[in-house]
Tab-separated table of C-alpha atoms in Angstrom:
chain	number	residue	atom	x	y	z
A	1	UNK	CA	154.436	67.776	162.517
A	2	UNK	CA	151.772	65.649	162.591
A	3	UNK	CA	154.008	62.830	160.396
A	4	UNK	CA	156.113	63.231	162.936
A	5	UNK	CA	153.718	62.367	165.538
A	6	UNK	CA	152.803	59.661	164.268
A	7	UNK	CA	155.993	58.234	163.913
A	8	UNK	CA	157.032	58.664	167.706
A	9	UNK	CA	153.393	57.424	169.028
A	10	UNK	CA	154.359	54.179	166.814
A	11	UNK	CA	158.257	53.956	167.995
A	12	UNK	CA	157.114	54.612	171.663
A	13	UNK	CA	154.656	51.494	170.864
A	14	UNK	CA	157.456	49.142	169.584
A	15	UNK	CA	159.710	50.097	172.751
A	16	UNK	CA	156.893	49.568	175.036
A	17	UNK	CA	156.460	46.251	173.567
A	18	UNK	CA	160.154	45.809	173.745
A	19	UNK	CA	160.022	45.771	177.507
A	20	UNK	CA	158.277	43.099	177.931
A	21	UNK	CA	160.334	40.729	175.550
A	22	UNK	CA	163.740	42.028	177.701
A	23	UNK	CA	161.828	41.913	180.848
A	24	UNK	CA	160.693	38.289	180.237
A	25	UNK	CA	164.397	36.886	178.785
A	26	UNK	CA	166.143	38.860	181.689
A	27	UNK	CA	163.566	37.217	184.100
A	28	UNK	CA	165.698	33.714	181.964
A	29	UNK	CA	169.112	35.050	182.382
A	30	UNK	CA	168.677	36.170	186.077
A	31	UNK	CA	167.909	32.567	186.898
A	32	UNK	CA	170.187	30.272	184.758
A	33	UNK	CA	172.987	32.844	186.560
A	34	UNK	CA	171.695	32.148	189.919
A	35	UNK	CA	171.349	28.326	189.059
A	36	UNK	CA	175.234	28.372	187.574
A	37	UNK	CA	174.366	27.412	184.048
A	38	UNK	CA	176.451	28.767	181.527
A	39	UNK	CA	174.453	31.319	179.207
A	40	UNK	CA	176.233	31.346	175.515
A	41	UNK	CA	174.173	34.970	174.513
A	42	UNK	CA	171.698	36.863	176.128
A	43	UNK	CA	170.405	38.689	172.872
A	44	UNK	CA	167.631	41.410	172.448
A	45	UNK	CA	165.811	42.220	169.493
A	46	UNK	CA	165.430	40.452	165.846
A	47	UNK	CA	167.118	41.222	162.654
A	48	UNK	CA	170.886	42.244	162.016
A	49	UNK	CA	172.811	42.768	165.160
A	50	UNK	CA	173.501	46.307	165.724
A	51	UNK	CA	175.690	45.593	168.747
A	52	UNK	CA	177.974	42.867	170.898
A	53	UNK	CA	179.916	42.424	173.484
A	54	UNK	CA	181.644	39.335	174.553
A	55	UNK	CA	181.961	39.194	178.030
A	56	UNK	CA	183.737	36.094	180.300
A	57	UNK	CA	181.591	33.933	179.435
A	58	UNK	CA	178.070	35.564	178.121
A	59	UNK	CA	177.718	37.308	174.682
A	60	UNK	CA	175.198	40.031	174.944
A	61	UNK	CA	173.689	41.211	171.552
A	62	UNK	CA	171.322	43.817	170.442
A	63	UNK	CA	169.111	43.835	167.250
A	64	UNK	CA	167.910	46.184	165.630
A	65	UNK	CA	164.054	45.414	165.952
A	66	UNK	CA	163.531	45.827	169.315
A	67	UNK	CA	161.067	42.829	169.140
A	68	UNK	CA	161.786	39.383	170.335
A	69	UNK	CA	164.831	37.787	172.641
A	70	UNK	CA	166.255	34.683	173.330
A	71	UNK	CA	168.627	33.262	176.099
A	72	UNK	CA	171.451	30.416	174.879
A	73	UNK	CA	171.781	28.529	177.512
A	74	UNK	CA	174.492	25.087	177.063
A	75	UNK	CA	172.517	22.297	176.530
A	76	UNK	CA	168.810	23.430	176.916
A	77	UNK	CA	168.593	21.552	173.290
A	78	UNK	CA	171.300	19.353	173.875
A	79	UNK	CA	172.641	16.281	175.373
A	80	UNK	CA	176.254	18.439	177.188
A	81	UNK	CA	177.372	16.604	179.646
A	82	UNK	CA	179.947	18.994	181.221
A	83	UNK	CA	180.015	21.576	184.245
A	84	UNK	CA	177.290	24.559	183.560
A	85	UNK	CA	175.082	23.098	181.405
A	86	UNK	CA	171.644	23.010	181.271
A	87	UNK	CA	170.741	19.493	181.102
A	88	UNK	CA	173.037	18.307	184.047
A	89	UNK	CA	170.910	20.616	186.669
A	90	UNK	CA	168.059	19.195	188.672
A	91	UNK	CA	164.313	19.174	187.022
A	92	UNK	CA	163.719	21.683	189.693
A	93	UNK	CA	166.196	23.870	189.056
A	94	UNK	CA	165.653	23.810	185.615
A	95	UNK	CA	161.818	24.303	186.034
A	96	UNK	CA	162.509	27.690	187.933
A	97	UNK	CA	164.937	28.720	185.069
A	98	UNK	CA	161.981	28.625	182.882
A	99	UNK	CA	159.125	30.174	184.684
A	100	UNK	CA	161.475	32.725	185.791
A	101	UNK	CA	160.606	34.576	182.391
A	102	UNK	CA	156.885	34.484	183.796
A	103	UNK	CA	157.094	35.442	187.103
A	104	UNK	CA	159.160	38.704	185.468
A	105	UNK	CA	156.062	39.341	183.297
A	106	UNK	CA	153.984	39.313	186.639
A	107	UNK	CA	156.089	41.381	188.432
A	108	UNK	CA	156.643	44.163	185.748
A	109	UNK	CA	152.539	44.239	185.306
A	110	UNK	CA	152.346	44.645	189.323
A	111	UNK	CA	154.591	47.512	189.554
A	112	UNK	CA	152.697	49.218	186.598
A	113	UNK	CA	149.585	48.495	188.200
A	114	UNK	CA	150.319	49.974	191.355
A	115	UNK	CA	152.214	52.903	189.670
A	116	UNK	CA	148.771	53.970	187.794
A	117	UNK	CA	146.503	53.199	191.091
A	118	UNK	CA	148.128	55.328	192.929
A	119	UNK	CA	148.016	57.680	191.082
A	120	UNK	CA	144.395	57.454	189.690
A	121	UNK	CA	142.632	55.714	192.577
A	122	UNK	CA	140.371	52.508	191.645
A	123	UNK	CA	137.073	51.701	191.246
A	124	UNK	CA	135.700	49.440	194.218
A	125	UNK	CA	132.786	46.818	193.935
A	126	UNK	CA	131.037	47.873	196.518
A	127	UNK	CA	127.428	49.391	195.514
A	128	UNK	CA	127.986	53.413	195.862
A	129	UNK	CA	124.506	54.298	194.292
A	130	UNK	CA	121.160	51.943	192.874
A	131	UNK	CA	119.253	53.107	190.162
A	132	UNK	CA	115.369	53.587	190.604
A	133	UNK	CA	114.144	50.508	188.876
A	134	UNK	CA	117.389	48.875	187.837
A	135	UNK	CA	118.397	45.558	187.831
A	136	UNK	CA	119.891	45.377	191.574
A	137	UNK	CA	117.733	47.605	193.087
A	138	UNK	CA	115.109	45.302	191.928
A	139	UNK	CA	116.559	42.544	193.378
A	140	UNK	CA	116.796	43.598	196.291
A	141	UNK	CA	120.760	45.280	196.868
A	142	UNK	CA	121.335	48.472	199.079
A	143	UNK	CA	123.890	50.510	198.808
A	144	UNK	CA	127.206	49.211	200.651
A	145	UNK	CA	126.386	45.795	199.332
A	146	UNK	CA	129.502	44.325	198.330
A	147	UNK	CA	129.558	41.950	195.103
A	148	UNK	CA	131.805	39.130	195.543
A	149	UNK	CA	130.506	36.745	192.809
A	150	UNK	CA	128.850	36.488	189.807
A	151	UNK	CA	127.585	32.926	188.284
A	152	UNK	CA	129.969	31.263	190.613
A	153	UNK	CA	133.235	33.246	189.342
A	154	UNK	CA	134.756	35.156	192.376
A	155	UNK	CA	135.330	38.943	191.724
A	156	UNK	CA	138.286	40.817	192.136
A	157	UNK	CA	137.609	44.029	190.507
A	158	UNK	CA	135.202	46.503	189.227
A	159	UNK	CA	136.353	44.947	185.660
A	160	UNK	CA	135.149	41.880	186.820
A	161	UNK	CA	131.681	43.177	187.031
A	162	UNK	CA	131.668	44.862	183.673
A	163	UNK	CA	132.907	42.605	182.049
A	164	UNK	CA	130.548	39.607	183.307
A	165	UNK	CA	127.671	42.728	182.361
A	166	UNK	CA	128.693	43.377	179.328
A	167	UNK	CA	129.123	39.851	178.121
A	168	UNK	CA	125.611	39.039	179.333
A	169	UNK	CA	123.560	39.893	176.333
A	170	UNK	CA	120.934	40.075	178.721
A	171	UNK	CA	120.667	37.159	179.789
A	172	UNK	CA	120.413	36.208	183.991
A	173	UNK	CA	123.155	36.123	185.960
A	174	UNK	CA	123.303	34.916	189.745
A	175	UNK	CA	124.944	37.579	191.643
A	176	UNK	CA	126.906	36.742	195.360
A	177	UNK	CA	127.224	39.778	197.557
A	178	UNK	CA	127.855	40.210	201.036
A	179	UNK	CA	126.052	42.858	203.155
A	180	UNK	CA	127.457	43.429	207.221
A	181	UNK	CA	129.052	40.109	207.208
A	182	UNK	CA	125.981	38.017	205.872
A	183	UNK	CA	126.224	36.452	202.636
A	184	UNK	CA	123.222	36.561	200.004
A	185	UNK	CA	122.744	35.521	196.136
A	186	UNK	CA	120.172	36.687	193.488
A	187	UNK	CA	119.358	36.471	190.333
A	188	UNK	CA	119.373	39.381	188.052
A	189	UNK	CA	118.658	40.220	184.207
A	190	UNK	CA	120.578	43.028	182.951
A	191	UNK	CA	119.079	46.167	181.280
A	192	UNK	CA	120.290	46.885	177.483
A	193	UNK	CA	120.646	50.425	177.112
A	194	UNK	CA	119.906	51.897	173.166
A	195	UNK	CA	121.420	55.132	173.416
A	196	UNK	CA	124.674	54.108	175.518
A	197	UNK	CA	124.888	51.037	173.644
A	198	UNK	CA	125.658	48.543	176.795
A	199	UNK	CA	123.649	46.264	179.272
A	200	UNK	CA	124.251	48.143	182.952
A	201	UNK	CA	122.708	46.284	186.153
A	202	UNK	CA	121.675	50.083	187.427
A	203	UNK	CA	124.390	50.679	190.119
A	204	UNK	CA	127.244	52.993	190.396
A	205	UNK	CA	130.045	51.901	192.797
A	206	UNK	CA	132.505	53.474	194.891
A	207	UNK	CA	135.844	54.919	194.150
A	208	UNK	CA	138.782	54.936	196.220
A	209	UNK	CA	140.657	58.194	194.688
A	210	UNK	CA	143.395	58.331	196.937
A	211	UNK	CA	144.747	55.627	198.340
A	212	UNK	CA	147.916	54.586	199.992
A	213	UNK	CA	150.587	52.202	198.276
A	214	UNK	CA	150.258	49.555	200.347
A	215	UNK	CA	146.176	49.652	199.265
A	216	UNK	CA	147.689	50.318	195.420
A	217	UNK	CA	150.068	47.015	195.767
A	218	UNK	CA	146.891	45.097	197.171
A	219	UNK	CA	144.526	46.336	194.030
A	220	UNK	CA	147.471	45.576	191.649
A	221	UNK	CA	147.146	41.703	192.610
A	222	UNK	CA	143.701	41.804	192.154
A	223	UNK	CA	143.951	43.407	188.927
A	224	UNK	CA	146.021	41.067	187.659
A	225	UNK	CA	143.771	38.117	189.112
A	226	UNK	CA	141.113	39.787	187.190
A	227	UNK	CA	143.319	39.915	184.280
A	228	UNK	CA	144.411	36.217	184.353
A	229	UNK	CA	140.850	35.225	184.737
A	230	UNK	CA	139.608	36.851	181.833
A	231	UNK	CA	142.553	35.786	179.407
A	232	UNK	CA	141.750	32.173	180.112
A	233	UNK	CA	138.159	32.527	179.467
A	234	UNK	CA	138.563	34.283	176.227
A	235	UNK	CA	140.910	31.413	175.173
A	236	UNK	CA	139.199	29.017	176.539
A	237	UNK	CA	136.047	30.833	174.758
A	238	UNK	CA	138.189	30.447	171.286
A	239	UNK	CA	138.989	27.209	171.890
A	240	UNK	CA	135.232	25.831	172.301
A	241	UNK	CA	133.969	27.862	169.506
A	242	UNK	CA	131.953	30.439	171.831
A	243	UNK	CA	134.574	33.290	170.945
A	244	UNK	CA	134.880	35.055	167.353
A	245	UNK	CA	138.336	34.748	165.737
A	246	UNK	CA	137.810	37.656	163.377
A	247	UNK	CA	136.759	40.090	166.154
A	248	UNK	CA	138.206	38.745	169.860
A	249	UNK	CA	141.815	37.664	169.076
A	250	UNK	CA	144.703	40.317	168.224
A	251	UNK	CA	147.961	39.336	166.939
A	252	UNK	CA	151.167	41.654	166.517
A	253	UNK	CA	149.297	44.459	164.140
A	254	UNK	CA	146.491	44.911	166.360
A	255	UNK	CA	148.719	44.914	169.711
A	256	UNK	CA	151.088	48.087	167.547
A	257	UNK	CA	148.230	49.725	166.663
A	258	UNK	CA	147.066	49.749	170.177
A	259	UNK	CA	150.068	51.001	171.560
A	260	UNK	CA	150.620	53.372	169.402
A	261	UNK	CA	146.816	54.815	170.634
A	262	UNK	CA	147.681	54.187	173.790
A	263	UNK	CA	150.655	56.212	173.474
A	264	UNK	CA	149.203	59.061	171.606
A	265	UNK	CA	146.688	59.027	174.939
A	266	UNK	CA	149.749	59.735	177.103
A	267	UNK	CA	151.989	57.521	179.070
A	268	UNK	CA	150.387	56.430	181.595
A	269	UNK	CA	147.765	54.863	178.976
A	270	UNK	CA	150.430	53.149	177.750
A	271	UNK	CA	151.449	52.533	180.533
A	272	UNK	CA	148.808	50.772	181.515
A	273	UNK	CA	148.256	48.506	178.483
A	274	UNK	CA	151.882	47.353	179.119
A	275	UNK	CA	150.637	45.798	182.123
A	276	UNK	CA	147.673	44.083	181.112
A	277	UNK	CA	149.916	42.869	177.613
A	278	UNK	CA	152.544	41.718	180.253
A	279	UNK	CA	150.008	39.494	181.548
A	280	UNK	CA	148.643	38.257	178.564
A	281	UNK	CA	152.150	37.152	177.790
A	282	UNK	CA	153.009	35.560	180.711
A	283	UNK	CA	149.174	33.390	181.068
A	284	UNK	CA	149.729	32.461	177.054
A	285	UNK	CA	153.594	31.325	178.056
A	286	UNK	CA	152.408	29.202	180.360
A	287	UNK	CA	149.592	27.167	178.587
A	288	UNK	CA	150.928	23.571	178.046
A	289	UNK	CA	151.866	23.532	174.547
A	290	UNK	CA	155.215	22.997	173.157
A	291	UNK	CA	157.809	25.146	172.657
A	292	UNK	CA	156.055	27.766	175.038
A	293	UNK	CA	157.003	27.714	179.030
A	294	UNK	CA	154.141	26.081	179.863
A	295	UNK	CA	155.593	23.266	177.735
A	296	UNK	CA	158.472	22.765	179.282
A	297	UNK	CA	157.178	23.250	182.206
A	298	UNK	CA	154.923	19.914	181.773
A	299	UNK	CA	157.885	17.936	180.845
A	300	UNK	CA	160.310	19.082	183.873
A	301	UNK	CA	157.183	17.993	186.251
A	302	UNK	CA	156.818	15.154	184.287
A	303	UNK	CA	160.424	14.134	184.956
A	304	UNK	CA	159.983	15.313	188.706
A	305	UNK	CA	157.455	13.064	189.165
A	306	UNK	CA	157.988	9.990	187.481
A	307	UNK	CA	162.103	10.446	188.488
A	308	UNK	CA	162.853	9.788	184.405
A	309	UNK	CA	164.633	12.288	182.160
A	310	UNK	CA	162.503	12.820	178.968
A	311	UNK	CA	164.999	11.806	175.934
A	312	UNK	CA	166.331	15.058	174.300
A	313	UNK	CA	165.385	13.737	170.786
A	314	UNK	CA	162.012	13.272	172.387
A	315	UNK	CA	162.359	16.321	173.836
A	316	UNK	CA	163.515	18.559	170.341
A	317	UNK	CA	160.543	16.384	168.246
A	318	UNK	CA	157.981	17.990	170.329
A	319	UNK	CA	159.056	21.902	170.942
A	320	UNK	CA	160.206	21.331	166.729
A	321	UNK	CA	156.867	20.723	165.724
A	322	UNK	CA	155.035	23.433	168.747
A	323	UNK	CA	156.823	25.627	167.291
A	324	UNK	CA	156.155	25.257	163.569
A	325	UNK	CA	152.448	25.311	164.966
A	326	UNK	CA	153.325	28.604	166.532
A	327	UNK	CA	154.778	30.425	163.544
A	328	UNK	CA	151.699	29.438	161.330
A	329	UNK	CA	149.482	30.719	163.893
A	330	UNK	CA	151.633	34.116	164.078
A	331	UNK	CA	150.954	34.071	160.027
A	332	UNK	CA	147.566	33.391	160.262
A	333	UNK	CA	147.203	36.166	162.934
A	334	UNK	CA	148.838	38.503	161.594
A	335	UNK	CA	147.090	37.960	158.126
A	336	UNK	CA	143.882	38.428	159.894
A	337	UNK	CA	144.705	41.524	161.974
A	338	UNK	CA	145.417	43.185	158.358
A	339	UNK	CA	141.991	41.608	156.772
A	340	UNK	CA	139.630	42.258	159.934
A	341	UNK	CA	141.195	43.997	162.527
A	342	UNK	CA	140.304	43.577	165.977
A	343	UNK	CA	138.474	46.030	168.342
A	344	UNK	CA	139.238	45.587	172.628
């Protein structure tokens, strides 16, 4: 029995994880449809095909790992010069093709989002209770007070403000809050706390545990503000040398493993990381490297701007050689997820 929970909480993870690869190629599909280029395959999953179906003009095939996609479209790698094809449609048309994938990400993580806060409710970051000789309180907040920045990075979310705590190691931070319309900044030290483990600025804050969609839909966007936020400074954190590659990045092992927890929590749990992995995806799509979105993305404006068509060959050299780069960072990843695991 317990084998066989395992084995569900760990094929509910790779489905999960599934979604967002179909949810981000469909986003692709949708748009080179809409844009009247001609897609070769629309295929899901890796490994030996399992399934296909020719249609007019569109193969569709499933694999058997429900991991990865990909969208054929005629000539996105190739000079065609004929009706439907890729390269023959304007940069901006082109440019939407692409993001499209993104923008499904996004919208999956929203409707997730907003599926979970209604349900749950959400934590506010306005100041519900001070502490007697905490951090705030010291400084000076009542409760009411409204946090709307801290070190010059606007806040969104409770998250926001744990996060920015927790990451303090103690050291100051200049808090922005606004109290009846008047806007005031301090500066406060947080507390470490031994037997909890965690620096806390001595404040509870309120909780909205029952509000309406429309307030759900609005704390969705902000969620995923704070979530966008955060992914670039960890990689931006990695990238300077402030992060800790054994310990802060996760590759394919790690993001299983924490679906399959998530999962064995319950669906909504799981629910839940799907949205915040559906943003990670989309913000790491969009950086500007080749061979990702964000790549081509760079090159299309380029071509916008300057009114010149980047030379395919040009054009294959680069994504070629981003995306060698990418697979040996997916080994090295995933080599390190199985030597030091990471903990989020």
């Amino acid at each position: 029995m317990e084998t066989g929970g395992i084995k569900l909480k760990y094929i509910l993870a790779i489905l999960a994880l599934g979604l967002l690869i179909i949810v981000h190629e469909l986003g692709h599909f949708i748009m080179a449809k809409i844009n009247k280029v001609k897609v070769e395959e629309f295929s899901i999953g890796m490994g030996p095909k399992i399934f296909t179906y020719q249609g007019k003009e569109t193969k569709y095939s499933l694999s058997l790992l429900p991991v990865g996609g990909y969208v054929q479209m005629l000539g996105a790698h190739e000079d065609v010069d004929e009706e439907g094809s890729f390269n023959t449609k304007s940069p901006f048309r082109r440019l939407t093709i692409i993001i499209a994938g993104v923008v499904m990400n996004f919208i999956l993580a929203i409707l997730i989002f907003t599926a979970v806060t209604v349900h749950f409710g959400y934590g506010e970051t306005s100041i519900s209770k001070l502490t007697d000789d905490g951090a705030l309180k010291s400084a000076g907040l009542q409760e009411g007070d409204n946090i709307t920045k801290i070190n010059g990075s606007k806040v969104f979310t409770y998250y926001d403000i744990t996060i920015a705590t927790g990451s303090s190691k103690g050291e100051e931070m200049e808090i922005s809050y606004e109290r009846g319309g008047d806007k005031y900044e301090v500066t406060v030290t947080p507390k470490y706390l031994e037997d909890e483990q965690r620096y806390v600025v001595g404040a509870t804050f309120n909780y909205n545990s029952d509000p309406s969609i429309i307030e759900g839909v609005k704390q969705s966007f902000k969620e995923t503000a704070t979530l966008v936020t955060q992914t670039l400074k960890s990689i931006g954190n990695l990238i300077t040398g402030h992060g800790n590659f054994k310990t802060d990045l996760g590759g394919p092992v790690t993001v299983v493993n924490l679906s399959a927890q998530a999962a064995e929590s319950g669906l909504w749990d799981l629910m839940n990381l799907v949205g915040l992995l559906s943003i990670s995806l989309a913000v790491f799509n969009l950086l500007p490297f080749p061979a990702l979105d964000g790549g081509w993305s760079v090159l299309l404006l380029i071509e916008m701007i300057t009114k010149r068509k980047v030379p395919e060959k040009v054009v294959g050299v680069i994504n070629g050689i981003g995306f060698i780069c990418l697979m040996a960072l997916m080994v090295v990843v995933t080599v390190k997820d199985i030597l030091f695991p990471a903990s989020f």
